[in-house]
Amino acid sequence: MASPGSGFWSFGSEDGSGDPENPGTARAWCQVAQKFTGGIGNKLCALLYGDSEKPAESGGTVPPRAATRKVACTCDQKPCSCPKPDVNYAFLHATDLLPACDGERHTLAFLQEVMNILLQYVVKSFDRTTKVIDFHYPNELLQEYNWELADQPQNLEEILTNCQTTLKYAIKTGHPRYFNQLSTGLDMVGLAADWLTSTANTNMFTYEIAPVFVLLEYVTLKKMREIVGWPGGSGDGIFSPGGAISNMYAMLIARYKMFPEVKEKGMAAVPRLIAFTSEHSHFSLKKGAAALGIGTDSVILIKCDERGKMIPSDLERRILEVKQKGFVPFLVSATAGTTVYGAFDPLLAVADICRKYKIWMHVDAAWGGGLLMSQKHKWKLSGVERANSVTWNPHKMMGVPLQCSALLVREEGLMQSCNQMHASYLFQQDKHYDLSYDTGDKALQCGRHVDVFKLWLMWRAKGTTGFEAHIDKCLELAEYLYNIIKNREGYEMVFDGKPQHTNVCFWYVPPSLRTLEDNEERMSRLSKVAPVIKARMMEQGTTMVSYQPLGDKVNFFRMVISNPAATHQDIDFLIEEIERLGQDL
Amino acid sequence: MASPGSGFWSFGSEDGSGDPENPGTARAWCQVAQKFTGGIGNKLCALLYGDSEKPAESGGTVPPRAATRKVACTCDQKPCSCPKPDVNYAFLHATDLLPACDGERHTLAFLQEVMNILLQYVVKSFDRTTKVIDFHYPNELLQEYNWELADQPQNLEEILTNCQTTLKYAIKTGHPRYFNQLSTGLDMVGLAADWLTSTANTNMFTYEIAPVFVLLEYVTLKKMREIVGWPGGSGDGIFSPGGAISNMYAMLIARYKMFPEVKEKGMAAVPRLIAFTSEHSHFSLKKGAAALGIGTDSVILIKCDERGKMIPSDLERRILEVKQKGFVPFLVSATAGTTVYGAFDPLLAVADICRKYKIWMHVDAAWGGGLLMSQKHKWKLSGVERANSVTWNPHKMMGVPLQCSALLVREEGLMQSCNQMHASYLFQQDKHYDLSYDTGDKALQCGRHVDVFKLWLMWRAKGTTGFEAHIDKCLELAEYLYNIIKNREGYEMVFDGKPQHTNVCFWYVPPSLRTLEDNEERMSRLSKVAPVIKARMMEQGTTMVSYQPLGDKVNFFRMVISNPAATHQDIDFLIEEIERLGQDL
């Protein structure tokens, strides 16, 4: 385990150089530096190795930056003409950086140094010979580095070490073998856009302080509404901090549309409201209902078929039941891409029912929305154009860096009237520009992070066709996985048939369980298989995939593919790895 | 106005080189490049000017990157030995970057190119000779660049131009003369930390995928609770997407604490709940009440004194009134640092009342919380240690990049029981590590952006004492401003006395209004002064400060200082600028 100050070396130990004091790491770093254009790599290496462009064979015992300085000055002529590093971070503090007088030089050098650390991490993230994670238990991690906050400042050398240590223990979410969540991968243009967003460091509430980003949100949301199928991209929308909040916003707006007095009078002034969603839907619907004062008991879970799709006849039956009791159905949230099975509710049938009973139709397409970009797969969301609101998270299937979640609303102006409070210190009515671009009163948030730029820039860089290719490839990989394991010994599918999304749900049955009868003992033993394999995966850092129980089904693996770096070989690797780690169970 | 592709040059026109085709811009860029250490600057300049280290005097007509390639190859020997750029971005697309095979070299070059654009922007942000904003009206901005999203990808040259154009029209929120919001400034360590956060691209919901960040949140929230004054830093908390959401979470938890059945049964199952906050409090309290089904009518606004502080006797009177009606007071939200006046409610008196009537005491210290870091100023929050919950936004007074807002809760476990839904696909109970580090079920969000790292790294780099120095300096600058204008001709203070926070509220009265009687016509004319001066500031891009009306007071300037780059000279400049732009009104 690395001690403070040696984090940089620890990076290197992953790729075989082993001993943290081995100069092989400096060499590896130099190889990275060599990727720079225009001879900059040589300069960087020269700095590392005392102006010799080849790694010195004799090892140092200190991290490269410090080593640089020592090696660069081993000559015995003082003063000498050896190149000397201009910056010694151990003597510098944050107060030496901009806006300090003459802080430019140190600032540029420091930020470039940080950037070198980040670039190295990026390159390693895509390298299959590195670990997905260097896993440590919480108590280990708390003890093995000093993370505490103190009265006195650290110097910039220590700050750089903090950065390296943080990345050393981070999950490489861009690694080709990271499949753990719906959001995986690391898009280079998206990353660049997020760096720019950080640098611009502003807030979405008014055009005044975020002119470009507000316009890009306008352009991007309109495009997304066009793709959903609303005529001319008309309607409204906002980027919110995640799908759960987007779903809650939809519920809030649906309630307001039916009973606008709820804004002033609260739930006491309205009849009992009931929301409907499938038993496979995301838990955020219940969270939202609890928060909005509707209560989780008023969220009715509609039965699903074997594939996890909402059964429309059950929806209609429950609506009638509720109406008979005198309650008011106000929202149906259909899911386009359920979290575990990747199921698409039958949106056209749901839309018919919503129209019949005059209920707000929301589509939670947080996970499945990306498929709208694909000519081949968008039929799975047929009927989404009839929704009143849609949650669509580009940070999932479209590979946009976290966070990027859109709520789209068909009726314009409703978000504003539902949420506005007319704060005069932000939304002055006598400003000199068109106030419709001050979007801050559309949402519950006051300050709002700029989430649009990374999506917009990725879209410019990939084109709609680029997103389509990415999505088609991920779905093809899921089918590839399905085809391999459906008849393979030791595997059982959780549900039959080709995956509709990239979710492939299966049990791995170790040899010792294969001959057991299908009884409670077998179920009990099977339920322990996935957690143990997963723990071993993490401890060895080779790959990561999720598992969970669902209903009466004991722990099974849920493989999802949104990672643009994944290939057929990575799918093969996953299978081999599950078998390697699970065969003795 | 820049056309696509010329965005880079347009940067330069700000600093006097004027004509976008003037090579002075390339020279300026080279000067920036020269700040790099180790001779890298020379290399970069050489690339710019065809291996000559001095700017060529004959101008090119194309942007520097393209110029680079042309200039580098003007010799007539083919093949020649002139240095050639390795990367022509016009021939590259996002698909050439990682995870593409052999994508490393192009990726590193591309990200470095983006970084150079960002570094240039950072340096310019702190340069008083550049504009705070290059303002354009929404329709102009929409028309003068093509921001649309297309089917086909753009090449990486175009992507870089998009970045430059976006920054060209962005507000320089780090500029020493940007005073428009409570969040200003650009901290270099915070920026580096946010870049790292983007690169790590993960999600806070489980330890499994954000081990370091989850621990840093634990360490940082504990430290903040210690500073609030809770014994041993005990309690709970979370970073949420902004102060409005933090305040809403507090309201949600307070309601749950009193009536836990509301989670399942909704507001129908509980008596009418009433929240109290001052008439100067933030509008998010009403937004929260509307969302939670409490209703804005159930938020009672308590009177303030002339300085904007809640009057405790009015609070008690209203509580008794409400109780007599049979309603249930469940929350008092006191404000520590109001948005406009910067007032601190008398927390000790409020705490006594809350104890007497057994009401949850929340302190919205989104803006004022930073003063807890200062030995000199923390007395203004005396009594905060008696609160049940506290909102504290380090992205405001502490200068952390957006977004960074903490909700601190004194009672441990309450957030979890209030919000948890036990999603089995995330919070598996048979994981191999201590599940108390899976924090995702504490909040309404499912996915949650990593907001802690920039605060943590800045704290390491500044130490508590560094934050203290920053805060003391900003308050000293506010007092400096107050002392200049309190007796200066043409200024009227909105309220008397030294500012308690950095808010300084005043009218500028142009000469033509100074002799008018204090009647309606004067008020009407005065109300138009601040909007016109503000519009002129933005059009000329020299500085930015906010204004608003409040109650019966017509539009006045609200100066706030959280910007670490601001100096006494910038305050002087602001005054001169207001007078220059407003004297003819």
PDB file of N, CA and C in Angstrom, chain B residues 20-65:
ATOM      1  N   PRO B  20      -9.209  40.799 -36.599  1.00  0.00           N
ATOM      2  CA  PRO B  20      -9.054  39.355 -36.368  1.00  0.00           C
ATOM      3  C   PRO B  20      -7.967  38.716 -37.218  1.00  0.00           C
ATOM      4  N   GLU B  21      -7.546  39.419 -38.231  1.00  0.00           N
ATOM      5  CA  GLU B  21      -6.504  38.807 -39.069  1.00  0.00           C
ATOM      6  C   GLU B  21      -5.112  39.284 -38.676  1.00  0.00           C
ATOM      7  N   ASN B  22      -5.064  39.992 -37.588  1.00  0.00           N
ATOM      8  CA  ASN B  22      -3.780  40.516 -37.131  1.00  0.00           C
ATOM      9  C   ASN B  22      -2.982  39.426 -36.423  1.00  0.00           C
ATOM     10  N   PRO B  23      -1.729  39.271 -36.788  1.00  0.00           N
ATOM     11  CA  PRO B  23      -0.944  38.203 -36.175  1.00  0.00           C
ATOM     12  C   PRO B  23      -0.615  38.475 -34.716  1.00  0.00           C
ATOM     13  N   GLY B  24      -0.968  39.651 -34.216  1.00  0.00           N
ATOM     14  CA  GLY B  24      -0.733  39.936 -32.807  1.00  0.00           C
ATOM     15  C   GLY B  24      -1.360  38.901 -31.905  1.00  0.00           C
ATOM     16  N   THR B  25      -2.431  38.330 -32.359  1.00  0.00           N
ATOM     17  CA  THR B  25      -3.097  37.325 -31.535  1.00  0.00           C
ATOM     18  C   THR B  25      -2.237  36.087 -31.369  1.00  0.00           C
ATOM     19  N   ALA B  26      -1.646  35.658 -32.456  1.00  0.00           N
ATOM     20  CA  ALA B  26      -0.759  34.503 -32.374  1.00  0.00           C
ATOM     21  C   ALA B  26       0.390  34.820 -31.419  1.00  0.00           C
ATOM     22  N   ARG B  27       0.814  36.077 -31.471  1.00  0.00           N
ATOM     23  CA  ARG B  27       1.899  36.471 -30.575  1.00  0.00           C
ATOM     24  C   ARG B  27       1.438  36.379 -29.124  1.00  0.00           C
ATOM     25  N   ALA B  28       0.211  36.884 -28.885  1.00  0.00           N
ATOM     26  CA  ALA B  28      -0.326  36.821 -27.524  1.00  0.00           C
ATOM     27  C   ALA B  28      -0.408  35.373 -27.058  1.00  0.00           C
ATOM     28  N   TRP B  29      -0.822  34.523 -27.964  1.00  0.00           N
ATOM     29  CA  TRP B  29      -0.961  33.116 -27.615  1.00  0.00           C
ATOM     30  C   TRP B  29       0.402  32.528 -27.285  1.00  0.00           C
ATOM     31  N   CYS B  30       1.359  32.960 -28.069  1.00  0.00           N
ATOM     32  CA  CYS B  30       2.724  32.475 -27.844  1.00  0.00           C
ATOM     33  C   CYS B  30       3.227  32.932 -26.481  1.00  0.00           C
ATOM     34  N   GLN B  31       2.854  34.166 -26.109  1.00  0.00           N
ATOM     35  CA  GLN B  31       3.275  34.645 -24.792  1.00  0.00           C
ATOM     36  C   GLN B  31       2.704  33.767 -23.694  1.00  0.00           C
ATOM     37  N   VAL B  32       1.471  33.343 -23.916  1.00  0.00           N
ATOM     38  CA  VAL B  32       0.882  32.416 -22.941  1.00  0.00           C
ATOM     39  C   VAL B  32       1.674  31.115 -22.917  1.00  0.00           C
ATOM     40  N   ALA B  33       1.961  30.627 -24.109  1.00  0.00           N
ATOM     41  CA  ALA B  33       2.689  29.352 -24.199  1.00  0.00           C
ATOM     42  C   ALA B  33       4.042  29.439 -23.507  1.00  0.00           C
ATOM     43  N   GLN B  34       4.612  30.641 -23.541  1.00  0.00           N
ATOM     44  CA  GLN B  34       5.938  30.810 -22.937  1.00  0.00           C
ATOM     45  C   GLN B  34       5.936  30.622 -21.423  1.00  0.00           C
ATOM     46  N   LYS B  35       4.728  30.629 -20.838  1.00  0.00           N
ATOM     47  CA  LYS B  35       4.677  30.449 -19.387  1.00  0.00           C
ATOM     48  C   LYS B  35       4.948  29.007 -19.004  1.00  0.00           C
ATOM     49  N   PHE B  36       4.873  28.114 -19.952  1.00  0.00           N
ATOM     50  CA  PHE B  36       5.162  26.718 -19.628  1.00  0.00           C
ATOM     51  C   PHE B  36       6.628  26.563 -19.250  1.00  0.00           C
ATOM     52  N   THR B  37       6.848  25.611 -18.413  1.00  0.00           N
ATOM     53  CA  THR B  37       8.215  25.385 -17.961  1.00  0.00           C
ATOM     54  C   THR B  37       8.950  24.454 -18.916  1.00  0.00           C
ATOM     55  N   GLY B  38      10.219  24.384 -18.691  1.00  0.00           N
ATOM     56  CA  GLY B  38      11.032  23.362 -19.355  1.00  0.00           C
ATOM     57  C   GLY B  38      11.134  23.532 -20.852  1.00  0.00           C
ATOM     58  N   GLY B  39      10.966  24.756 -21.331  1.00  0.00           N
ATOM     59  CA  GLY B  39      11.166  24.962 -22.757  1.00  0.00           C
ATOM     60  C   GLY B  39       9.998  24.544 -23.615  1.00  0.00           C
ATOM     61  N   ILE B  40       8.926  24.080 -22.978  1.00  0.00           N
ATOM     62  CA  ILE B  40       7.767  23.653 -23.763  1.00  0.00           C
ATOM     63  C   ILE B  40       7.186  24.844 -24.506  1.00  0.00           C
ATOM     64  N   GLY B  41       7.205  25.985 -23.851  1.00  0.00           N
ATOM     65  CA  GLY B  41       6.686  27.194 -24.480  1.00  0.00           C
ATOM     66  C   GLY B  41       7.394  27.476 -25.794  1.00  0.00           C
ATOM     67  N   ASN B  42       8.714  27.370 -25.789  1.00  0.00           N
ATOM     68  CA  ASN B  42       9.456  27.604 -27.028  1.00  0.00           C
ATOM     69  C   ASN B  42       9.034  26.636 -28.114  1.00  0.00           C
ATOM     70  N   LYS B  43       8.838  25.397 -27.695  1.00  0.00           N
ATOM     71  CA  LYS B  43       8.422  24.384 -28.662  1.00  0.00           C
ATOM     72  C   LYS B  43       7.073  24.756 -29.271  1.00  0.00           C
ATOM     73  N   LEU B  44       6.169  25.173 -28.395  1.00  0.00           N
ATOM     74  CA  LEU B  44       4.832  25.526 -28.869  1.00  0.00           C
ATOM     75  C   LEU B  44       4.909  26.725 -29.812  1.00  0.00           C
ATOM     76  N   CYS B  45       5.733  27.700 -29.427  1.00  0.00           N
ATOM     77  CA  CYS B  45       5.871  28.878 -30.284  1.00  0.00           C
ATOM     78  C   CYS B  45       6.509  28.508 -31.612  1.00  0.00           C
ATOM     79  N   ALA B  46       7.467  27.618 -31.525  1.00  0.00           N
ATOM     80  CA  ALA B  46       8.113  27.179 -32.752  1.00  0.00           C
ATOM     81  C   ALA B  46       7.091  26.558 -33.686  1.00  0.00           C
ATOM     82  N   LEU B  47       6.180  25.768 -33.099  1.00  0.00           N
ATOM     83  CA  LEU B  47       5.133  25.169 -33.915  1.00  0.00           C
ATOM     84  C   LEU B  47       4.262  26.246 -34.542  1.00  0.00           C
ATOM     85  N   LEU B  48       4.035  27.307 -33.752  1.00  0.00           N
ATOM     86  CA  LEU B  48       3.169  28.387 -34.240  1.00  0.00           C
ATOM     87  C   LEU B  48       3.827  29.174 -35.364  1.00  0.00           C
ATOM     88  N   TYR B  49       5.143  29.341 -35.249  1.00  0.00           N
ATOM     89  CA  TYR B  49       5.828  30.253 -36.171  1.00  0.00           C
ATOM     90  C   TYR B  49       6.867  29.559 -37.031  1.00  0.00           C
ATOM     91  N   GLY B  50       6.621  28.318 -37.283  1.00  0.00           N
ATOM     92  CA  GLY B  50       7.511  27.620 -38.202  1.00  0.00           C
ATOM     93  C   GLY B  50       8.927  27.512 -37.707  1.00  0.00           C
ATOM     94  N   ASP B  51       9.073  27.091 -36.448  1.00  0.00           N
ATOM     95  CA  ASP B  51      10.368  26.801 -35.841  1.00  0.00           C
ATOM     96  C   ASP B  51      11.202  28.038 -35.555  1.00  0.00           C
ATOM     97  N   SER B  52      10.688  29.232 -35.881  1.00  0.00           N
ATOM     98  CA  SER B  52      11.350  30.439 -35.407  1.00  0.00           C
ATOM     99  C   SER B  52      10.740  30.759 -34.060  1.00  0.00           C
ATOM    100  N   GLU B  53      11.560  31.127 -33.098  1.00  0.00           N
ATOM    101  CA  GLU B  53      10.998  31.339 -31.767  1.00  0.00           C
ATOM    102  C   GLU B  53      10.398  32.723 -31.603  1.00  0.00           C
ATOM    103  N   LYS B  54      10.543  33.574 -32.613  1.00  0.00           N
ATOM    104  CA  LYS B  54       9.903  34.881 -32.541  1.00  0.00           C
ATOM    105  C   LYS B  54       8.744  34.952 -33.518  1.00  0.00           C
ATOM    106  N   PRO B  55       7.707  35.694 -33.140  1.00  0.00           N
ATOM    107  CA  PRO B  55       6.574  35.844 -34.041  1.00  0.00           C
ATOM    108  C   PRO B  55       6.997  36.426 -35.384  1.00  0.00           C
ATOM    109  N   ALA B  56       6.493  35.818 -36.443  1.00  0.00           N
ATOM    110  CA  ALA B  56       6.709  36.397 -37.774  1.00  0.00           C
ATOM    111  C   ALA B  56       5.908  37.677 -37.869  1.00  0.00           C
ATOM    112  N   GLU B  57       6.451  38.647 -38.580  1.00  0.00           N
ATOM    113  CA  GLU B  57       5.752  39.931 -38.658  1.00  0.00           C
ATOM    114  C   GLU B  57       4.674  39.939 -39.732  1.00  0.00           C
ATOM    115  N   SER B  58       4.797  39.080 -40.711  1.00  0.00           N
ATOM    116  CA  SER B  58       3.772  39.042 -41.750  1.00  0.00           C
ATOM    117  C   SER B  58       2.602  38.194 -41.263  1.00  0.00           C
ATOM    118  N   GLY B  59       1.417  38.764 -41.371  1.00  0.00           N
ATOM    119  CA  GLY B  59       0.246  38.098 -40.818  1.00  0.00           C
ATOM    120  C   GLY B  59      -0.292  37.007 -41.701  1.00  0.00           C
ATOM    121  N   GLY B  60      -0.911  36.039 -41.097  1.00  0.00           N
ATOM    122  CA  GLY B  60      -1.658  35.022 -41.832  1.00  0.00           C
ATOM    123  C   GLY B  60      -3.111  35.394 -41.819  1.00  0.00           C
ATOM    124  N   THR B  61      -3.907  34.675 -42.558  1.00  0.00           N
ATOM    125  CA  THR B  61      -5.335  34.993 -42.581  1.00  0.00           C
ATOM    126  C   THR B  61      -6.163  33.835 -42.049  1.00  0.00           C
ATOM    127  N   VAL B  62      -5.500  32.888 -41.445  1.00  0.00           N
ATOM    128  CA  VAL B  62      -6.233  31.714 -40.952  1.00  0.00           C
ATOM    129  C   VAL B  62      -5.931  31.537 -39.469  1.00  0.00           C
ATOM    130  N   PRO B  63      -6.746  30.774 -38.773  1.00  0.00           N
ATOM    131  CA  PRO B  63      -6.495  30.602 -37.346  1.00  0.00           C
ATOM    132  C   PRO B  63      -5.139  29.973 -37.083  1.00  0.00           C
ATOM    133  N   PRO B  64      -4.581  30.202 -35.898  1.00  0.00           N
ATOM    134  CA  PRO B  64      -3.235  29.758 -35.585  1.00  0.00           C
ATOM    135  C   PRO B  64      -2.962  28.286 -35.863  1.00  0.00           C
ATOM    136  N   ARG B  65      -3.914  27.402 -35.483  1.00  0.00           N
ATOM    137  CA  ARG B  65      -3.589  25.996 -35.701  1.00  0.00           C
ATOM    138  C   ARG B  65      -3.372  25.704 -37.165  1.00  0.00           C
TER     139      ARG B  65
END
